[in-house]
mmCIF file of C-alpha atoms and ligand atoms in Angstrom:
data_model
loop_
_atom_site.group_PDB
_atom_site.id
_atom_site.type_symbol
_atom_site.label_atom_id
_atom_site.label_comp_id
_atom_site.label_asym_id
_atom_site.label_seq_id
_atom_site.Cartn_x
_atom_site.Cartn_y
_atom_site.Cartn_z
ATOM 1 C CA UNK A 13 108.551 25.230 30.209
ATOM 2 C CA UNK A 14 108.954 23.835 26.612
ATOM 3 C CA UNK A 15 110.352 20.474 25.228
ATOM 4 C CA UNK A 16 113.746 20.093 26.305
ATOM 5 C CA UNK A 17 116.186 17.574 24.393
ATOM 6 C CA UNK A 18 119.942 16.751 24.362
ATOM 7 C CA UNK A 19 121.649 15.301 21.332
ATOM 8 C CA UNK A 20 125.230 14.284 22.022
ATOM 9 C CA UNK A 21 127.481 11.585 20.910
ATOM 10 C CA UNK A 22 129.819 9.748 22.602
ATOM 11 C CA UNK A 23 132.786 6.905 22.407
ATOM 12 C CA UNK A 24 132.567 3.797 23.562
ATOM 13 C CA UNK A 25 133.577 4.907 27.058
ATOM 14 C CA UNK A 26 131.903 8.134 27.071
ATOM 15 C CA UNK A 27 133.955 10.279 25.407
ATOM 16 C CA UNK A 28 132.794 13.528 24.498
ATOM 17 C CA UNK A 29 135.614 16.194 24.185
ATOM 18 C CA UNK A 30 139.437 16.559 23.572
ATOM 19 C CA UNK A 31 141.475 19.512 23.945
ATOM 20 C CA UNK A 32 138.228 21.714 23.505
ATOM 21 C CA UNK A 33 137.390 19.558 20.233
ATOM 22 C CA UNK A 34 135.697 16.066 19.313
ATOM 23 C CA UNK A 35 137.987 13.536 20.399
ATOM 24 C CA UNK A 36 137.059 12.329 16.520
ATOM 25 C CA UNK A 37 137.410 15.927 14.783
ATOM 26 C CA UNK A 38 138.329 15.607 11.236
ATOM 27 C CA UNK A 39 137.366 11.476 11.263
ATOM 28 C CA UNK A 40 136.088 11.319 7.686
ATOM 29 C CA UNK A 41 134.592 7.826 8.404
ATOM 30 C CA UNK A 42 130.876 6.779 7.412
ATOM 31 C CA UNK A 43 129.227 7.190 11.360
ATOM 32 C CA UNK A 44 131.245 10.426 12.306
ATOM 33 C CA UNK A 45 129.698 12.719 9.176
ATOM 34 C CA UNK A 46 126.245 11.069 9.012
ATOM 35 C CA UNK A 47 126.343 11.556 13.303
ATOM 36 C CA UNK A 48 127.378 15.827 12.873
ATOM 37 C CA UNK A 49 123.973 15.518 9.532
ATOM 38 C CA UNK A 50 122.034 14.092 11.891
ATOM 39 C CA UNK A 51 122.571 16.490 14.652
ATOM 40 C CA UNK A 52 122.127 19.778 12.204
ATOM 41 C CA UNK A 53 119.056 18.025 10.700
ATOM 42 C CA UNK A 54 117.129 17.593 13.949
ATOM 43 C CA UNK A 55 118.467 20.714 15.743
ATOM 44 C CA UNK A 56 117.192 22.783 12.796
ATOM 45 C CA UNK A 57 114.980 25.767 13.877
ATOM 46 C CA UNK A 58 114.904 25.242 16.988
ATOM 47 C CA UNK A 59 116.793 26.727 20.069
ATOM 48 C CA UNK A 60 120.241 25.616 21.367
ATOM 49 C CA UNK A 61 121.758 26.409 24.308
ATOM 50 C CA UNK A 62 125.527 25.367 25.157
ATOM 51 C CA UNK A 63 128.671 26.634 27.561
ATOM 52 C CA UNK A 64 130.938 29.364 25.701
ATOM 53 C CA UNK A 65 133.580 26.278 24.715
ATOM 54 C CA UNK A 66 131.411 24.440 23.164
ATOM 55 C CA UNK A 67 129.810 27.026 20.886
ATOM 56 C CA UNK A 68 133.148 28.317 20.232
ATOM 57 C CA UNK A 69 134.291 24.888 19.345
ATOM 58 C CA UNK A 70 131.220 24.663 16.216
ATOM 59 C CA UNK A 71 131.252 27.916 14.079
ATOM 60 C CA UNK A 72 128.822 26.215 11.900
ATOM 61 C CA UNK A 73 126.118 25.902 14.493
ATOM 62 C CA UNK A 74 125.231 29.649 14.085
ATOM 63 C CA UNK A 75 123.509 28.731 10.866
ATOM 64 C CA UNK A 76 120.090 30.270 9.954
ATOM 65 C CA UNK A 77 117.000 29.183 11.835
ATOM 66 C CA UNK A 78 118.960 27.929 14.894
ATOM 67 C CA UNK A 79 118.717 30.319 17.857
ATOM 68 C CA UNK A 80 121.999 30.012 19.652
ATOM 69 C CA UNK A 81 121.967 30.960 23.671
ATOM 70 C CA UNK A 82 125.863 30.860 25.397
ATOM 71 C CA UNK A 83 124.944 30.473 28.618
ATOM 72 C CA UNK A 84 127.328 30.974 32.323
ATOM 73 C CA UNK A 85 127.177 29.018 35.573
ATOM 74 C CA UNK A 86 125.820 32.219 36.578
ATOM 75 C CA UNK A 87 122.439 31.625 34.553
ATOM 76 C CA UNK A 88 119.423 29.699 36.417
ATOM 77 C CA UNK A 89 118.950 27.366 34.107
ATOM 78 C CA UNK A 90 115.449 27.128 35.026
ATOM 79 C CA UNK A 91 115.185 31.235 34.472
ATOM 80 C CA UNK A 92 116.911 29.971 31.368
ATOM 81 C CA UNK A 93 114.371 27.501 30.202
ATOM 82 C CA UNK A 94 111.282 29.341 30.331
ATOM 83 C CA UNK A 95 112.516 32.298 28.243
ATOM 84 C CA UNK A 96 112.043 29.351 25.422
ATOM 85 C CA UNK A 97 108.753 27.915 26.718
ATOM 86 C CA UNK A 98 107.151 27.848 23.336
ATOM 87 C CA UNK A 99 109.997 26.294 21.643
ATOM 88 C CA UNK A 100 111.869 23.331 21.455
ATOM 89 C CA UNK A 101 115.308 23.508 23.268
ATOM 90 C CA UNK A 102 118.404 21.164 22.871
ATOM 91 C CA UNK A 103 120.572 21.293 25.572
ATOM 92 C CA UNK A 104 124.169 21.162 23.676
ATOM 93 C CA UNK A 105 126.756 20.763 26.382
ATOM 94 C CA UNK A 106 129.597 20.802 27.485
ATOM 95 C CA UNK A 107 129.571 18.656 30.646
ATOM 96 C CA UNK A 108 128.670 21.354 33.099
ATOM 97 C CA UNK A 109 125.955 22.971 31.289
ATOM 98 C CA UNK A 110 124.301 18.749 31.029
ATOM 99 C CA UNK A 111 124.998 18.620 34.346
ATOM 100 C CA UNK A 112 123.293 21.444 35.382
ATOM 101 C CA UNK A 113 120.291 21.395 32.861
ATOM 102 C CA UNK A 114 119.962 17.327 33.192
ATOM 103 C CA UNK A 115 117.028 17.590 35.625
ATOM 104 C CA UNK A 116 114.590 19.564 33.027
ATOM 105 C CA UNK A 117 115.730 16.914 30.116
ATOM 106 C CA UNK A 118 112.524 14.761 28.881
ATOM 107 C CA UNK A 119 114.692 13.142 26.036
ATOM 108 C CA UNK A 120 118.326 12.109 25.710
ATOM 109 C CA UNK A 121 119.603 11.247 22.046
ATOM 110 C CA UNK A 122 122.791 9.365 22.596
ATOM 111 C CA UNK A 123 124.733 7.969 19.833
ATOM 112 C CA UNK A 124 127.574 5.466 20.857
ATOM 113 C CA UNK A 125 130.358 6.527 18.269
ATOM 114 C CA UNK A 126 133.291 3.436 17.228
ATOM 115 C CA UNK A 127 135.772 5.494 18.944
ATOM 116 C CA UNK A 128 137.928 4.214 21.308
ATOM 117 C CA UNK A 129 140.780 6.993 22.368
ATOM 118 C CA UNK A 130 141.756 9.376 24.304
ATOM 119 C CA UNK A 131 139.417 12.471 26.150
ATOM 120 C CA UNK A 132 139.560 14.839 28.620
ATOM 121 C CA UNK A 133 135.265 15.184 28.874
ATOM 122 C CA UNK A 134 133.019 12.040 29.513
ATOM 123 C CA UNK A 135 129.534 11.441 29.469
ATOM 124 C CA UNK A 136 128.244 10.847 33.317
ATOM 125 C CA UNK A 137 125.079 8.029 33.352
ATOM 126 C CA UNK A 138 124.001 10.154 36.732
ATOM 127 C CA UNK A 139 123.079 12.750 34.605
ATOM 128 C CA UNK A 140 120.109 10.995 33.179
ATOM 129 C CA UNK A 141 118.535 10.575 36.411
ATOM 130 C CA UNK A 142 118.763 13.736 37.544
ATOM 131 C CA UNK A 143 115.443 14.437 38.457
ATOM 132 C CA UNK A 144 115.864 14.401 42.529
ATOM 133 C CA UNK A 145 117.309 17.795 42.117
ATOM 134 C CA UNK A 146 114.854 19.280 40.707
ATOM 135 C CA UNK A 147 113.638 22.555 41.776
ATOM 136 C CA UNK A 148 109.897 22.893 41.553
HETATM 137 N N1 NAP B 30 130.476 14.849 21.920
HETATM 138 C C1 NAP B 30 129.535 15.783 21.956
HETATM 139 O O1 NAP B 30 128.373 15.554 21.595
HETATM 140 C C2 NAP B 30 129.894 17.148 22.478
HETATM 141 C C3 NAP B 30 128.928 18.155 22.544
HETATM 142 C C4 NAP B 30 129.271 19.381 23.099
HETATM 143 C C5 NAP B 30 130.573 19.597 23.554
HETATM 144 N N2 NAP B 30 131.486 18.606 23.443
HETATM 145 C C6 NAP B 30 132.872 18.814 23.883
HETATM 146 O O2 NAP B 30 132.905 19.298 25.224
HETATM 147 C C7 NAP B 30 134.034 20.194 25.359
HETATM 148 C C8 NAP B 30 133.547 21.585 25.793
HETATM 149 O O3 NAP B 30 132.930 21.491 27.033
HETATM 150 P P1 NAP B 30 133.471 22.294 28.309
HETATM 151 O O4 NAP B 30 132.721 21.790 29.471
HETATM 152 O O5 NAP B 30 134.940 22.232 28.320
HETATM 153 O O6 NAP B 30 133.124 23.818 27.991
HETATM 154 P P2 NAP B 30 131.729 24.606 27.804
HETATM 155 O O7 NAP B 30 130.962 24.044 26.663
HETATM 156 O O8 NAP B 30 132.074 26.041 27.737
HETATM 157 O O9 NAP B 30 130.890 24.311 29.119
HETATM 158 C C9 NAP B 30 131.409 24.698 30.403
HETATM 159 C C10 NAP B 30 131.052 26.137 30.724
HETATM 160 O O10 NAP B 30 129.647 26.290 30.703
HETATM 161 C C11 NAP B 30 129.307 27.402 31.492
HETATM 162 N N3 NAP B 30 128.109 27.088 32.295
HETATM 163 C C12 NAP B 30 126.856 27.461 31.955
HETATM 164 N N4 NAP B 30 125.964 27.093 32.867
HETATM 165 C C13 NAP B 30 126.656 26.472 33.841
HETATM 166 C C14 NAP B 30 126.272 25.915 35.079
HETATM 167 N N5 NAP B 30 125.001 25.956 35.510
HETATM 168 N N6 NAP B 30 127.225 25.354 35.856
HETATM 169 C C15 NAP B 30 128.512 25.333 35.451
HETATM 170 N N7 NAP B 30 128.940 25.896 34.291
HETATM 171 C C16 NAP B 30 128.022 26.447 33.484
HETATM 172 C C17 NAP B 30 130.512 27.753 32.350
HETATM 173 O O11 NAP B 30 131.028 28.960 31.794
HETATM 174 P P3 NAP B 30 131.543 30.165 32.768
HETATM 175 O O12 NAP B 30 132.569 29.526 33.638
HETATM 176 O O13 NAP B 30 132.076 31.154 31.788
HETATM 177 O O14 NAP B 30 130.335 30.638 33.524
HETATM 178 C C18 NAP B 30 131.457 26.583 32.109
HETATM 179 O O15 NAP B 30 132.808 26.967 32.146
HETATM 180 C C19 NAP B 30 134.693 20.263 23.986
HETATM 181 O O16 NAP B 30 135.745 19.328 23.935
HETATM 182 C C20 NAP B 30 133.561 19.886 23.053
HETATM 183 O O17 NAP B 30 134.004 19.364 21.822
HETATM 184 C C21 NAP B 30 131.170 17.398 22.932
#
């Protein structure tokens, strides 16, 4: 198995989604368009793999040099993984699919955004330590 990484950002209660969107879509301040840069910067060229929502939800991830995988809670996400195992793999969400793929993550790159409102996905701390369910 390759590298495996998440990059995600959250509020400051672990908000990640509203209504199928950022909670913070179309914030033009400073930390929310340097944090979507950042995120297109570092997932450059490598592979991505996300639930159909969330892929839906970012038209502009299917940009040239990314390799985009939807994948269904009927993938093993292990099966998954080592399709990519000479590449580096970000693991983009939504909660399921982190969930589900948290006990192969080496890295988690988690930027606390200054929002404070509403959300209908949050970030879960168990996901980090994962590992116990891990299937090898
Ligand atoms: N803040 C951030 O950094 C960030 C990043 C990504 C997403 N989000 C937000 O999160 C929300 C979208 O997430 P979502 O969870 O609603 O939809 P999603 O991204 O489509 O993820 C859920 C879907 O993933 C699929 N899936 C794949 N493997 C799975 C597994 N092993 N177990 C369970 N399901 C699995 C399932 O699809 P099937 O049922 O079709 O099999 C499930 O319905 C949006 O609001 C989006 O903006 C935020």
């Amino acid at each position: 198995m390759g590298e495996v990484r998440v990059i995600c950002a959250i509020g400051q209660r672990g908000q990640l989604g509203l209504n199928g969107a950022l909670p913070w879509e179309g914030n033009p301040g400073r930390e929310y368009r340097a944090d979507v840069a950042r995120f297109f910067e570092l997932t450059k060229g490598h592979v991505l793999i996300a639930g159909p929502c969330t892929i839906g939800s970012f038209p502009d991830w299917a940009r040239p040099g990314r390799t985009l995988v939807v994948v269904r809670s009927t993938d093993d996400p292990k099966s998954v993984l080592e399709r990519f195992s000479d590449r580096l793999v970000f693991i983009g969400g939504g909660p399921p699919v982190w969930r589900a793929y948290a006990p192969f993550v080496q890295h988690w790159d988690v930027t606390r955004l200054p929002y404070d409102g509403e959300a209908d996905r949050y970030f879960d701390p168990a996901w980090l330590t994962a590992a116990a369910s891990r299937a090898d």
